[in-house]
């Protein structure tokens, strides 16, 4: 939505390379979550962050609430990383998540 | 095994009809939600329930009615269906509704209204 601006909208990577996805927030967000939507349409939760940085395998995410952004870094991309990545944030006070429009990632060999 | 089960996976309906989308979660969570993913739009929050009580409703139309017969069930009844209702409807759950919890999604029901 308008409160969550996600970029880039599309990204192509060769296997073994990496890049970063970014979400900017126009209002103060309490926490951010990152999801991967795979080819079957399933939404897989990658990270929940209220602050700081988390790492899981080849993925690393950072959330800076003061500067209103979050990033998702992918390194050593693999074919199975292809899909659409969404960030989603909540303003606090409820469990409603506001989603970005997604980044469609294509990893090729 | 999937922990959040949505049925059916695909659903085709005619304009004006009524359908019920089923959702059951086996994660032991206390909060459940419905989100909608329409073509060319971000995922949109629809409803949140906590301990079977409605917490938040962001759906303008009363044609959409959640139904919770058990704590781990949150079905979605849609009446007087319109072509614009065509979308994938995702059920989700979290441990509680504070917002400070990871959200888990079901695999979705893709609804097509003709």
PDB file of C-alpha atoms in Angstrom, chain A residues 1 30-31 33 35 37 40-43 45 48 86 90 93-97 99-101, chain B residues 9 33 35 37 42-43 45 56 58 90 96-107:
ATOM      1  CA  UNK A   1       0.000   0.000   0.000  1.00  0.00           C
ATOM      2  CA  UNK A  30       6.477  -1.028  15.084  1.00  0.00           C
ATOM      3  CA  UNK A  31       7.702  -4.168  13.343  1.00  0.00           C
ATOM      4  CA  UNK A  33       7.884  -9.131   8.487  1.00  0.00           C
ATOM      5  CA  UNK A  35       7.562 -13.186   3.197  1.00  0.00           C
ATOM      6  CA  UNK A  37       5.537 -16.172  -2.177  1.00  0.00           C
ATOM      7  CA  UNK A  40       2.661 -22.420  -5.865  1.00  0.00           C
ATOM      8  CA  UNK A  41       1.410 -19.193  -4.347  1.00  0.00           C
ATOM      9  CA  UNK A  42       2.247 -20.091  -0.765  1.00  0.00           C
ATOM     10  CA  UNK A  43       3.422 -17.299   1.550  1.00  0.00           C
ATOM     11  CA  UNK A  45       7.468 -16.199   6.591  1.00  0.00           C
ATOM     12  CA  UNK A  48       9.966 -10.971  11.970  1.00  0.00           C
ATOM     13  CA  UNK A  86       6.854  -9.032   0.295  1.00  0.00           C
ATOM     14  CA  UNK A  90       2.373  -2.974  11.475  1.00  0.00           C
ATOM     15  CA  UNK A  93      -1.980  -1.356  18.367  1.00  0.00           C
ATOM     16  CA  UNK A  94      -3.307  -4.156  16.201  1.00  0.00           C
ATOM     17  CA  UNK A  95      -2.141  -7.176  14.288  1.00  0.00           C
ATOM     18  CA  UNK A  96      -3.067  -5.687  10.916  1.00  0.00           C
ATOM     19  CA  UNK A  97      -0.146  -5.920   8.512  1.00  0.00           C
ATOM     20  CA  UNK A  99       1.945  -5.125   2.697  1.00  0.00           C
ATOM     21  CA  UNK A 100       4.242  -3.716   0.065  1.00  0.00           C
ATOM     22  CA  UNK A 101       3.589  -4.471  -3.575  1.00  0.00           C
TER      23      UNK A 101
ATOM     24  CA  UNK B   9      -7.936 -24.537  -3.109  1.00  0.00           C
ATOM     25  CA  UNK B  33      -6.978 -13.488  10.083  1.00  0.00           C
ATOM     26  CA  UNK B  35      -6.246 -11.373   3.827  1.00  0.00           C
ATOM     27  CA  UNK B  37      -4.707 -10.813  -2.775  1.00  0.00           C
ATOM     28  CA  UNK B  42      -0.861  -5.686  -2.500  1.00  0.00           C
ATOM     29  CA  UNK B  43      -2.194  -8.173  -0.009  1.00  0.00           C
ATOM     30  CA  UNK B  45      -5.969  -7.135   5.496  1.00  0.00           C
ATOM     31  CA  UNK B  56     -10.563  -5.592  13.545  1.00  0.00           C
ATOM     32  CA  UNK B  58     -11.195  -3.464   7.390  1.00  0.00           C
ATOM     33  CA  UNK B  90      -5.483 -16.187   2.503  1.00  0.00           C
ATOM     34  CA  UNK B  96      -1.872 -13.677  19.707  1.00  0.00           C
ATOM     35  CA  UNK B  97      -3.266 -10.495  18.190  1.00  0.00           C
ATOM     36  CA  UNK B  98      -0.813  -8.041  19.713  1.00  0.00           C
ATOM     37  CA  UNK B  99       1.006  -7.656  16.431  1.00  0.00           C
ATOM     38  CA  UNK B 100       4.263  -8.676  18.038  1.00  0.00           C
ATOM     39  CA  UNK B 101       4.077 -12.158  16.585  1.00  0.00           C
ATOM     40  CA  UNK B 102       5.094 -13.918  13.411  1.00  0.00           C
ATOM     41  CA  UNK B 103       2.224 -14.403  10.989  1.00  0.00           C
ATOM     42  CA  UNK B 104       1.721 -17.772   9.295  1.00  0.00           C
ATOM     43  CA  UNK B 105      -0.345 -18.132   6.149  1.00  0.00           C
ATOM     44  CA  UNK B 106      -2.389 -20.918   4.656  1.00  0.00           C
ATOM     45  CA  UNK B 107      -1.982 -21.779   0.996  1.00  0.00           C
TER      46      UNK B 107
END
